mmCIF file of C-alpha atoms in Angstrom:
data_model
loop_
_atom_site.group_PDB
_atom_site.id
_atom_site.type_symbol
_atom_site.label_atom_id
_atom_site.label_comp_id
_atom_site.label_asym_id
_atom_site.label_seq_id
_atom_site.Cartn_x
_atom_site.Cartn_y
_atom_site.Cartn_z
ATOM 1 C CA UNK A 358 0.000 0.000 0.000
ATOM 2 C CA UNK A 359 1.153 3.511 -0.827
ATOM 3 C CA UNK A 360 0.875 4.830 2.750
ATOM 4 C CA UNK A 361 2.129 1.710 4.523
ATOM 5 C CA UNK A 362 5.505 3.212 5.545
ATOM 6 C CA UNK A 363 3.698 6.199 7.045
ATOM 7 C CA UNK A 364 1.186 4.046 8.904
ATOM 8 C CA UNK A 365 3.941 1.916 10.381
ATOM 9 C CA UNK A 366 6.004 4.978 11.331
ATOM 10 C CA UNK A 367 2.998 6.533 13.045
ATOM 11 C CA UNK A 368 2.180 3.355 14.942
ATOM 12 C CA UNK A 369 5.724 2.721 16.138
ATOM 13 C CA UNK A 370 6.182 6.356 17.129
ATOM 14 C CA UNK A 371 2.978 6.414 19.187
ATOM 15 C CA UNK A 372 3.943 3.059 20.677
ATOM 16 C CA UNK A 373 7.262 4.480 21.883
ATOM 17 C CA UNK A 374 5.365 7.385 23.472
ATOM 18 C CA UNK A 375 2.807 5.050 25.130
ATOM 19 C CA UNK A 376 -0.035 6.666 23.195
ATOM 20 C CA UNK A 377 -1.493 3.649 21.358
ATOM 21 C CA UNK A 378 -4.992 2.401 22.095
ATOM 22 C CA UNK A 379 -5.449 -1.322 22.706
ATOM 23 C CA UNK A 380 -6.830 -1.744 19.187
ATOM 24 C CA UNK A 381 -3.899 0.139 17.634
ATOM 25 C CA UNK A 382 -1.364 -1.849 19.640
ATOM 26 C CA UNK A 383 -2.976 -5.092 18.517
ATOM 27 C CA UNK A 384 -2.782 -3.865 14.924
ATOM 28 C CA UNK A 385 0.918 -3.083 15.353
ATOM 29 C CA UNK A 386 1.567 -6.556 16.777
ATOM 30 C CA UNK A 387 -0.141 -8.138 13.777
ATOM 31 C CA UNK A 388 2.074 -6.114 11.430
ATOM 32 C CA UNK A 389 5.333 -7.179 13.052
ATOM 33 C CA UNK A 390 4.202 -10.802 13.262
ATOM 34 C CA UNK A 391 3.873 -10.816 9.474
ATOM 35 C CA UNK A 392 7.058 -8.870 8.741
ATOM 36 C CA UNK A 393 10.345 -9.853 10.421
ATOM 37 C CA UNK A 394 12.090 -6.723 9.132
ATOM 38 C CA UNK A 395 9.542 -4.446 10.794
ATOM 39 C CA UNK A 396 9.781 -6.421 14.021
ATOM 40 C CA UNK A 397 13.531 -5.783 14.039
ATOM 41 C CA UNK A 398 12.908 -2.061 13.555
ATOM 42 C CA UNK A 399 10.563 -1.960 16.550
ATOM 43 C CA UNK A 400 12.984 -3.922 18.721
ATOM 44 C CA UNK A 401 15.826 -1.606 17.780
ATOM 45 C CA UNK A 402 13.966 1.525 18.826
ATOM 46 C CA UNK A 403 12.560 -0.076 21.981
ATOM 47 C CA UNK A 404 16.089 -0.539 23.287
ATOM 48 C CA UNK A 405 17.351 2.941 22.583
ATOM 49 C CA UNK A 406 16.883 5.942 24.846
ATOM 50 C CA UNK A 407 13.298 6.990 25.750
ATOM 51 C CA UNK A 408 11.823 9.629 23.479
ATOM 52 C CA UNK A 409 9.372 11.363 25.806
ATOM 53 C CA UNK A 410 12.019 13.558 27.422
ATOM 54 C CA UNK A 411 13.143 14.796 24.017
ATOM 55 C CA UNK A 412 9.548 15.292 22.893
ATOM 56 C CA UNK A 413 8.910 17.460 25.946
ATOM 57 C CA UNK A 414 11.951 19.508 25.004
ATOM 58 C CA UNK A 415 10.651 19.852 21.443
ATOM 59 C CA UNK A 416 7.335 21.111 22.809
ATOM 60 C CA UNK A 417 9.182 23.796 24.751
ATOM 61 C CA UNK A 418 10.786 25.009 21.518
ATOM 62 C CA UNK A 419 7.453 25.851 19.927
ATOM 63 C CA UNK A 420 7.841 23.222 17.225
ATOM 64 C CA UNK A 421 4.066 22.821 16.874
ATOM 65 C CA UNK A 422 3.625 26.507 16.101
ATOM 66 C CA UNK A 423 6.426 26.423 13.567
ATOM 67 C CA UNK A 424 5.003 23.262 12.030
ATOM 68 C CA UNK A 425 1.590 24.926 11.650
ATOM 69 C CA UNK A 426 3.242 27.904 9.984
ATOM 70 C CA UNK A 427 4.982 25.663 7.457
ATOM 71 C CA UNK A 428 1.804 23.697 6.825
ATOM 72 C CA UNK A 429 -0.299 26.811 6.254
ATOM 73 C CA UNK A 430 2.303 28.313 3.936
ATOM 74 C CA UNK A 431 2.507 25.277 1.696
ATOM 75 C CA UNK A 432 -1.250 24.713 1.793
ATOM 76 C CA UNK A 433 -1.694 28.210 0.397
ATOM 77 C CA UNK A 434 0.889 27.553 -2.326
ATOM 78 C CA UNK A 435 -0.470 24.173 -3.361
ATOM 79 C CA UNK A 436 -4.175 24.763 -2.804
ATOM 80 C CA UNK A 437 -4.355 21.364 -1.091
ATOM 81 C CA UNK A 438 -5.035 20.355 2.460
ATOM 82 C CA UNK A 439 -2.887 17.397 3.472
ATOM 83 C CA UNK A 440 -2.407 15.463 6.657
ATOM 84 C CA UNK A 441 0.943 16.552 8.062
ATOM 85 C CA UNK A 442 0.418 15.045 11.502
ATOM 86 C CA UNK A 443 1.755 11.740 10.201
ATOM 87 C CA UNK A 444 5.040 13.386 9.344
ATOM 88 C CA UNK A 445 5.337 14.560 12.913
ATOM 89 C CA UNK A 446 4.958 11.018 14.183
ATOM 90 C CA UNK A 447 7.403 9.813 11.559
ATOM 91 C CA UNK A 448 9.868 12.312 12.954
ATOM 92 C CA UNK A 449 9.781 10.639 16.342
ATOM 93 C CA UNK A 450 11.706 7.792 14.745
ATOM 94 C CA UNK A 451 14.465 10.253 14.002
ATOM 95 C CA UNK A 452 14.731 11.051 17.697
ATOM 96 C CA UNK A 453 15.841 7.498 18.240
ATOM 97 C CA UNK A 454 18.721 7.804 15.759
ATOM 98 C CA UNK A 455 21.833 9.369 17.289
ATOM 99 C CA UNK A 456 19.745 11.293 19.842
ATOM 100 C CA UNK A 457 18.278 13.368 17.025
ATOM 101 C CA UNK A 458 14.913 15.056 16.589
ATOM 102 C CA UNK A 459 14.382 16.469 13.123
ATOM 103 C CA UNK A 460 11.201 17.447 11.327
ATOM 104 C CA UNK A 461 11.064 17.519 7.531
ATOM 105 C CA UNK A 462 8.703 19.171 5.119
ATOM 106 C CA UNK A 463 9.096 19.570 1.362
ATOM 107 C CA UNK A 464 6.944 20.611 -1.569
ATOM 108 C CA UNK A 465 6.256 17.168 -2.974
ATOM 109 C CA UNK A 466 3.735 14.601 -1.768
ATOM 110 C CA UNK A 467 6.085 11.737 -2.567
ATOM 111 C CA UNK A 468 7.632 10.991 0.846
ATOM 112 C CA UNK A 469 9.190 7.643 1.702
ATOM 113 C CA UNK A 470 10.617 7.944 5.176
ATOM 114 C CA UNK A 471 12.060 4.559 6.095
ATOM 115 C CA UNK A 472 14.821 4.808 8.721
ATOM 116 C CA UNK A 473 16.674 1.610 7.847
ATOM 117 C CA UNK A 474 16.791 2.448 4.139
ATOM 118 C CA UNK A 475 19.511 5.052 4.676
ATOM 119 C CA UNK A 476 22.820 4.552 2.901
ATOM 120 C CA UNK A 477 25.718 4.207 5.302
ATOM 121 C CA UNK A 478 28.546 6.700 4.905
ATOM 122 C CA UNK A 479 31.898 5.008 4.588
ATOM 123 C CA UNK A 480 33.731 8.203 5.565
ATOM 124 C CA UNK A 481 32.980 10.452 8.479
ATOM 125 C CA UNK A 482 33.975 13.802 9.941
ATOM 126 C CA UNK A 483 34.313 14.550 13.627
ATOM 127 C CA UNK A 484 32.567 17.614 15.085
ATOM 128 C CA UNK A 485 34.370 20.813 15.996
ATOM 129 C CA UNK A 486 35.780 21.516 19.439
ATOM 130 C CA UNK A 487 37.498 24.069 21.654
ATOM 131 C CA UNK A 488 39.999 25.541 19.216
ATOM 132 C CA UNK A 489 41.252 29.123 18.936
ATOM 133 C CA UNK A 490 44.246 31.281 18.105
ATOM 134 C CA UNK A 491 45.135 34.299 20.220
ATOM 135 C CA UNK A 492 46.899 37.198 18.522
ATOM 136 C CA UNK A 493 48.880 39.179 21.104
ATOM 137 C CA UNK A 494 49.529 42.919 20.998
ATOM 138 C CA UNK A 495 52.935 42.333 19.389
ATOM 139 C CA UNK A 496 51.442 40.177 16.623
ATOM 140 C CA UNK A 497 52.562 36.846 18.061
ATOM 141 C CA UNK A 498 50.039 34.020 17.625
ATOM 142 C CA UNK A 499 49.345 31.466 20.356
ATOM 143 C CA UNK A 500 47.319 28.288 19.760
ATOM 144 C CA UNK A 501 44.795 27.509 22.483
ATOM 145 C CA UNK A 502 43.679 24.031 21.493
ATOM 146 C CA UNK A 503 45.790 21.977 23.873
ATOM 147 C CA UNK A 504 47.547 22.307 27.199
ATOM 148 C CA UNK A 505 47.676 25.241 29.586
ATOM 149 C CA UNK A 506 48.806 28.709 28.566
ATOM 150 C CA UNK A 507 50.079 31.361 30.965
ATOM 151 C CA UNK A 508 51.201 34.691 29.548
ATOM 152 C CA UNK A 509 51.835 38.248 30.608
ATOM 153 C CA UNK A 510 51.309 41.148 28.220
ATOM 154 C CA UNK A 511 53.501 44.246 28.053
ATOM 155 C CA UNK A 512 51.124 46.227 30.252
ATOM 156 C CA UNK A 513 51.119 43.613 33.020
ATOM 157 C CA UNK A 514 47.870 41.903 32.046
ATOM 158 C CA UNK A 515 47.861 38.220 32.977
ATOM 159 C CA UNK A 516 46.416 35.613 30.618
ATOM 160 C CA UNK A 517 45.611 32.068 31.642
ATOM 161 C CA UNK A 518 44.047 29.580 29.295
ATOM 162 C CA UNK A 519 43.533 25.964 28.386
ATOM 163 C CA UNK A 520 41.511 23.989 25.882
ATOM 164 C CA UNK A 521 38.297 25.069 27.606
ATOM 165 C CA UNK A 522 38.724 28.836 27.691
ATOM 166 C CA UNK A 523 40.820 31.935 28.278
ATOM 167 C CA UNK A 524 40.716 34.457 31.143
ATOM 168 C CA UNK A 525 42.269 37.904 31.594
ATOM 169 C CA UNK A 526 43.104 39.665 34.848
ATOM 170 C CA UNK A 527 44.655 43.044 35.632
ATOM 171 C CA UNK A 528 44.131 45.012 38.816
ATOM 172 C CA UNK A 529 46.084 48.044 37.700
ATOM 173 C CA UNK A 530 44.559 51.347 36.566
ATOM 174 C CA UNK A 531 43.991 51.794 32.811
ATOM 175 C CA UNK A 532 47.039 52.844 30.845
ATOM 176 C CA UNK A 533 46.392 56.368 29.578
ATOM 177 C CA UNK A 534 49.268 56.435 27.105
ATOM 178 C CA UNK A 535 48.814 53.223 25.150
ATOM 179 C CA UNK A 536 45.922 50.820 24.701
ATOM 180 C CA UNK A 537 46.987 47.285 23.807
ATOM 181 C CA UNK A 538 44.683 44.948 21.915
ATOM 182 C CA UNK A 539 44.356 41.190 21.583
ATOM 183 C CA UNK A 540 42.332 39.329 18.978
ATOM 184 C CA UNK A 541 40.808 35.913 19.577
ATOM 185 C CA UNK A 542 40.282 33.982 16.345
ATOM 186 C CA UNK A 543 38.074 30.888 16.310
ATOM 187 C CA UNK A 544 38.556 28.980 13.023
ATOM 188 C CA UNK A 545 36.206 26.691 11.150
ATOM 189 C CA UNK A 546 35.494 23.671 13.302
ATOM 190 C CA UNK A 547 36.002 25.597 16.528
ATOM 191 C CA UNK A 548 34.318 27.314 19.460
ATOM 192 C CA UNK A 549 35.825 29.051 22.462
ATOM 193 C CA UNK A 550 34.998 30.812 25.729
ATOM 194 C CA UNK A 551 36.693 34.020 26.807
ATOM 195 C CA UNK A 552 36.577 36.006 30.041
ATOM 196 C CA UNK A 553 37.437 39.656 29.453
ATOM 197 C CA UNK A 554 39.313 41.869 31.958
ATOM 198 C CA UNK A 555 36.036 43.354 33.282
ATOM 199 C CA UNK A 556 34.575 39.910 34.022
ATOM 200 C CA UNK A 557 32.396 39.718 30.906
ATOM 201 C CA UNK A 558 32.093 36.196 29.484
ATOM 202 C CA UNK A 559 32.023 35.672 25.722
ATOM 203 C CA UNK A 560 31.386 32.466 23.776
ATOM 204 C CA UNK A 561 32.560 32.543 20.160
ATOM 205 C CA UNK A 562 31.167 30.305 17.440
ATOM 206 C CA UNK A 563 33.148 28.870 14.531
ATOM 207 C CA UNK A 564 34.663 31.324 12.030
ATOM 208 C CA UNK A 565 34.499 34.232 14.479
ATOM 209 C CA UNK A 566 36.892 36.907 15.717
ATOM 210 C CA UNK A 567 36.810 39.239 18.706
ATOM 211 C CA UNK A 568 39.175 42.197 19.054
ATOM 212 C CA UNK A 569 39.331 43.769 22.517
ATOM 213 C CA UNK A 570 41.559 46.009 24.665
ATOM 214 C CA UNK A 571 43.539 44.532 27.528
ATOM 215 C CA UNK A 572 42.279 47.336 29.743
ATOM 216 C CA UNK A 573 38.917 49.004 29.326
ATOM 217 C CA UNK A 574 38.701 52.770 29.699
ATOM 218 C CA UNK A 575 36.569 54.740 32.126
ATOM 219 C CA UNK A 576 34.028 55.864 29.505
ATOM 220 C CA UNK A 577 33.235 52.693 27.562
ATOM 221 C CA UNK A 578 34.086 49.018 27.163
ATOM 222 C CA UNK A 579 34.243 48.412 23.420
ATOM 223 C CA UNK A 580 34.963 45.233 21.469
ATOM 224 C CA UNK A 581 34.803 44.403 17.754
ATOM 225 C CA UNK A 582 33.145 41.243 16.447
ATOM 226 C CA UNK A 583 33.205 39.300 13.197
ATOM 227 C CA UNK A 584 31.059 36.161 13.130
ATOM 228 C CA UNK A 585 28.896 35.054 16.039
ATOM 229 C CA UNK A 586 29.208 35.410 19.802
ATOM 230 C CA UNK A 587 27.113 35.152 22.938
ATOM 231 C CA UNK A 588 27.803 37.735 25.649
ATOM 232 C CA UNK A 589 27.149 37.738 29.385
ATOM 233 C CA UNK A 590 28.223 41.271 30.228
ATOM 234 C CA UNK A 591 29.497 42.200 33.676
ATOM 235 C CA UNK A 592 27.301 44.964 35.073
ATOM 236 C CA UNK A 593 28.716 48.472 35.249
ATOM 237 C CA UNK A 594 26.124 51.248 35.014
ATOM 238 C CA UNK A 595 28.788 53.918 34.656
ATOM 239 C CA UNK A 596 30.760 52.297 31.825
ATOM 240 C CA UNK A 597 28.597 50.924 28.979
ATOM 241 C CA UNK A 598 29.714 47.826 27.101
ATOM 242 C CA UNK A 599 29.669 48.130 23.299
ATOM 243 C CA UNK A 600 29.923 45.500 20.581
ATOM 244 C CA UNK A 601 30.801 46.843 17.154
ATOM 245 C CA UNK A 602 30.085 44.887 13.974
ATOM 246 C CA UNK A 603 30.227 46.144 10.423
ATOM 247 C CA UNK A 604 26.489 46.864 10.360
ATOM 248 C CA UNK A 605 25.465 47.271 14.010
ATOM 249 C CA UNK A 606 26.628 48.747 17.283
ATOM 250 C CA UNK A 607 25.171 47.189 20.412
ATOM 251 C CA UNK A 608 25.330 49.069 23.707
ATOM 252 C CA UNK A 609 24.529 47.536 27.092
ATOM 253 C CA UNK A 610 25.390 48.020 30.741
ATOM 254 C CA UNK A 611 25.042 44.435 31.890
ATOM 255 C CA UNK A 612 22.990 41.814 30.099
ATOM 256 C CA UNK A 613 22.894 38.570 28.080
ATOM 257 C CA UNK A 614 22.594 38.641 24.306
ATOM 258 C CA UNK A 615 23.676 36.922 21.090
ATOM 259 C CA UNK A 616 25.138 38.621 18.018
ATOM 260 C CA UNK A 617 25.245 36.956 14.587
ATOM 261 C CA UNK A 618 27.371 38.947 12.146
ATOM 262 C CA UNK A 619 28.834 36.522 9.609
ATOM 263 C CA UNK A 620 30.163 38.139 6.448
ATOM 264 C CA UNK A 621 28.349 35.639 4.204
ATOM 265 C CA UNK A 622 24.931 36.240 5.794
ATOM 266 C CA UNK A 623 22.410 38.844 4.586
ATOM 267 C CA UNK A 624 21.621 40.196 8.054
ATOM 268 C CA UNK A 625 23.308 41.189 11.282
ATOM 269 C CA UNK A 626 21.082 39.809 14.043
ATOM 270 C CA UNK A 627 21.171 40.712 17.733
ATOM 271 C CA UNK A 628 18.955 38.682 20.076
ATOM 272 C CA UNK A 629 18.362 39.802 23.670
ATOM 273 C CA UNK A 630 17.837 37.253 26.424
ATOM 274 C CA UNK A 631 18.127 39.383 29.545
ATOM 275 C CA UNK A 632 18.315 43.077 30.428
ATOM 276 C CA UNK A 633 18.117 45.772 27.757
ATOM 277 C CA UNK A 634 20.068 46.626 24.617
ATOM 278 C CA UNK A 635 20.464 49.745 22.523
ATOM 279 C CA UNK A 636 21.025 49.080 18.816
ATOM 280 C CA UNK A 637 22.284 51.567 16.262
ATOM 281 C CA UNK A 638 23.390 51.167 12.654
ATOM 282 C CA UNK A 639 26.168 53.096 10.868
ATOM 283 C CA UNK A 640 23.835 53.570 7.899
ATOM 284 C CA UNK A 641 21.368 55.496 10.111
ATOM 285 C CA UNK A 642 23.583 57.226 12.708
ATOM 286 C CA UNK A 643 20.825 59.429 14.131
ATOM 287 C CA UNK A 644 18.496 56.536 14.968
ATOM 288 C CA UNK A 645 18.553 53.751 17.539
ATOM 289 C CA UNK A 646 16.353 50.885 18.719
ATOM 290 C CA UNK A 647 15.832 49.597 22.273
ATOM 291 C CA UNK A 648 15.349 45.857 22.726
ATOM 292 C CA UNK A 649 13.455 44.125 25.509
ATOM 293 C CA UNK A 650 14.088 40.496 26.520
ATOM 294 C CA UNK A 651 12.855 38.137 23.825
ATOM 295 C CA UNK A 652 13.303 40.629 20.994
ATOM 296 C CA UNK A 653 15.838 40.648 18.197
ATOM 297 C CA UNK A 654 17.045 43.298 15.776
ATOM 298 C CA UNK A 655 17.826 42.371 12.173
ATOM 299 C CA UNK A 656 19.836 44.814 10.074
ATOM 300 C CA UNK A 657 19.724 44.247 6.334
ATOM 301 C CA UNK A 658 23.272 44.598 5.044
ATOM 302 C CA UNK A 659 22.188 45.772 1.599
ATOM 303 C CA UNK A 660 19.542 48.325 2.550
ATOM 304 C CA UNK A 661 20.732 49.234 6.034
ATOM 305 C CA UNK A 662 17.170 48.845 7.307
ATOM 306 C CA UNK A 663 16.744 47.501 10.843
ATOM 307 C CA UNK A 664 13.642 45.634 11.993
ATOM 308 C CA UNK A 665 12.816 44.668 15.581
ATOM 309 C CA UNK A 666 10.560 41.703 16.333
ATOM 310 C CA UNK A 667 10.132 38.854 18.789
ATOM 311 C CA UNK A 668 12.803 36.202 18.335
ATOM 312 C CA UNK A 669 13.346 32.547 19.185
ATOM 313 C CA UNK A 670 15.718 32.583 22.155
ATOM 314 C CA UNK A 671 16.493 28.876 22.126
ATOM 315 C CA UNK A 672 17.187 28.942 18.420
ATOM 316 C CA UNK A 673 19.511 31.936 18.778
ATOM 317 C CA UNK A 674 21.757 30.327 21.395
ATOM 318 C CA UNK A 675 21.377 26.663 20.448
ATOM 319 C CA UNK A 676 24.955 26.645 19.128
ATOM 320 C CA UNK A 677 26.258 27.881 22.482
ATOM 321 C CA UNK A 678 24.300 25.138 24.263
ATOM 322 C CA UNK A 679 25.686 22.443 21.970
ATOM 323 C CA UNK A 680 22.884 22.008 19.436
ATOM 324 C CA UNK A 681 21.868 22.737 15.897
ATOM 325 C CA UNK A 682 18.272 23.966 16.061
ATOM 326 C CA UNK A 683 16.391 24.352 12.780
ATOM 327 C CA UNK A 684 13.153 26.326 12.609
ATOM 328 C CA UNK A 685 11.635 26.121 9.117
ATOM 329 C CA UNK A 686 15.193 26.384 7.783
ATOM 330 C CA UNK A 687 16.309 25.867 4.197
ATOM 331 C CA UNK A 688 18.804 23.142 3.347
ATOM 332 C CA UNK A 689 21.371 25.646 2.044
ATOM 333 C CA UNK A 690 21.308 27.534 5.346
ATOM 334 C CA UNK A 691 21.718 24.308 7.298
ATOM 335 C CA UNK A 692 24.672 23.236 5.186
ATOM 336 C CA UNK A 693 26.347 26.616 5.728
ATOM 337 C CA UNK A 694 26.271 25.962 9.473
ATOM 338 C CA UNK A 695 27.451 22.399 8.917
ATOM 339 C CA UNK A 696 30.354 23.663 6.821
ATOM 340 C CA UNK A 697 31.501 26.034 9.569
ATOM 341 C CA UNK A 698 31.214 23.596 12.447
ATOM 342 C CA UNK A 699 32.638 20.482 10.783
ATOM 343 C CA UNK A 700 35.201 22.406 8.698
ATOM 344 C CA UNK A 701 34.048 20.875 5.433
ATOM 345 C CA UNK A 702 33.463 22.076 1.892
ATOM 346 C CA UNK A 703 29.886 21.701 0.662
ATOM 347 C CA UNK A 704 29.164 21.310 -3.058
ATOM 348 C CA UNK A 705 25.842 20.745 -4.813
ATOM 349 C CA UNK A 706 25.162 18.399 -7.711
ATOM 350 C CA UNK A 707 21.868 18.258 -9.591
ATOM 351 C CA UNK A 708 18.637 20.124 -8.963
ATOM 352 C CA UNK A 709 17.350 19.867 -5.404
ATOM 353 C CA UNK A 710 13.723 20.279 -4.400
ATOM 354 C CA UNK A 711 12.878 23.127 -2.067
ATOM 355 C CA UNK A 712 12.830 21.770 1.475
ATOM 356 C CA UNK A 713 12.431 23.163 4.973
ATOM 357 C CA UNK A 714 13.522 21.456 8.177
ATOM 358 C CA UNK A 715 12.546 21.777 11.814
ATOM 359 C CA UNK A 716 14.228 20.109 14.759
ATOM 360 C CA UNK A 717 17.445 19.674 16.676
ATOM 361 C CA UNK A 718 20.620 17.627 16.678
ATOM 362 C CA UNK A 719 23.565 17.681 19.048
ATOM 363 C CA UNK A 720 26.661 19.379 17.657
ATOM 364 C CA UNK A 721 28.796 16.725 19.348
ATOM 365 C CA UNK A 722 27.677 14.095 16.818
ATOM 366 C CA UNK A 723 29.731 13.033 13.830
ATOM 367 C CA UNK A 724 28.628 14.582 10.562
ATOM 368 C CA UNK A 725 27.170 11.279 9.349
ATOM 369 C CA UNK A 726 24.535 11.419 12.106
ATOM 370 C CA UNK A 727 23.222 14.725 10.817
ATOM 371 C CA UNK A 728 23.378 13.713 7.164
ATOM 372 C CA UNK A 729 21.555 10.449 7.818
ATOM 373 C CA UNK A 730 18.657 12.292 9.413
ATOM 374 C CA UNK A 731 18.439 14.793 6.576
ATOM 375 C CA UNK A 732 18.309 11.836 4.206
ATOM 376 C CA UNK A 733 15.172 10.592 5.970
ATOM 377 C CA UNK A 734 13.261 13.008 3.759
ATOM 378 C CA UNK A 735 14.072 10.851 0.758
ATOM 379 C CA UNK A 736 14.634 14.015 -1.287
ATOM 380 C CA UNK A 737 18.291 14.677 -0.539
ATOM 381 C CA UNK A 738 21.386 12.495 -0.361
ATOM 382 C CA UNK A 739 24.981 13.090 0.641
ATOM 383 C CA UNK A 740 28.384 11.734 -0.222
ATOM 384 C CA UNK A 741 31.343 12.255 2.101
ATOM 385 C CA UNK A 742 34.713 12.459 0.393
ATOM 386 C CA UNK A 743 37.368 13.474 2.874
ATOM 387 C CA UNK A 744 36.359 16.938 4.032
ATOM 388 C CA UNK A 745 34.066 17.467 1.077
ATOM 389 C CA UNK A 746 30.310 16.933 1.304
ATOM 390 C CA UNK A 747 28.440 16.444 -1.956
ATOM 391 C CA UNK A 748 24.710 17.248 -1.775
ATOM 392 C CA UNK A 749 22.555 15.442 -4.341
ATOM 393 C CA UNK A 750 18.833 14.865 -5.081
#
């Protein structure tokens, strides 16, 4: 039957969540009695980690609302009303694979989501880790990916670091004659935590740079960012903390926020989690925007226009918490993030159907885990060749 894979996926998913009626459970038992392969599938997922905890987490992310948005959008485009609830139950199977939860939706009706029909990848790529390079004030570069590092800068600032992070300390008064700068560079396949001299904590994502003074002045605490970083700013009402990107300047006095300012993205995005933030843009120097918790400011790099709206906090800082979190996200956007984190080249072959994905996957997984789940859609396939990922229909 055409819908048999979907029926089985729905039954097994509800079974794992203890949501089957007695009649439905009896129907499932009859199916696996007739089909040894399907019985093996059920047994496999029964002995993996429980799914309910991850489903509860998915509910907290607002997945249902996002799913409804996707459904309504494509219903309007196609003029058809289709049953998408089955796809949600199908997705529960994905939770059981490599601790993944991923929702798929594409334009076509032709879905064949069969978990054990995935091609195995002979090659694999490990995830990124705590890797960074520190550029000192004299231009010397220090790798921070292994072992302990203890340094002293020319102005007496002490630096102590290891594979987990880097901290600065200096109890002396600011140097009025010369301001020394360091730059922390996090390459592809890296992430790193930094504690600035004022006590501010910064987490940098892959392909990011932060330039900062070794001693902040008495009027402002200013840093320069390329890429993405999450800030927990030490409170100081008298000395505002400023983050400068090419298209935004963010001013705070003590708060938590995320800044996404990758050069290859169309927007600079600042998302506020706690406190308040003042946003200005070089293209409109006389104007500024105030953010409240839960809001985000998007500055269009081409037009210079800034829009403020409610944002998805968990999506904004998922990377910092060790996850990829996709919310109605296009495949190309996902693969850009994959390329940065796994330090791989992504190339496309053939014409791919338009697809959107919702869900999460741990960033600590090998790249094959993510690619296998994306392949569950049946509309995209991958080939791993060294550090090159080929994306195919």
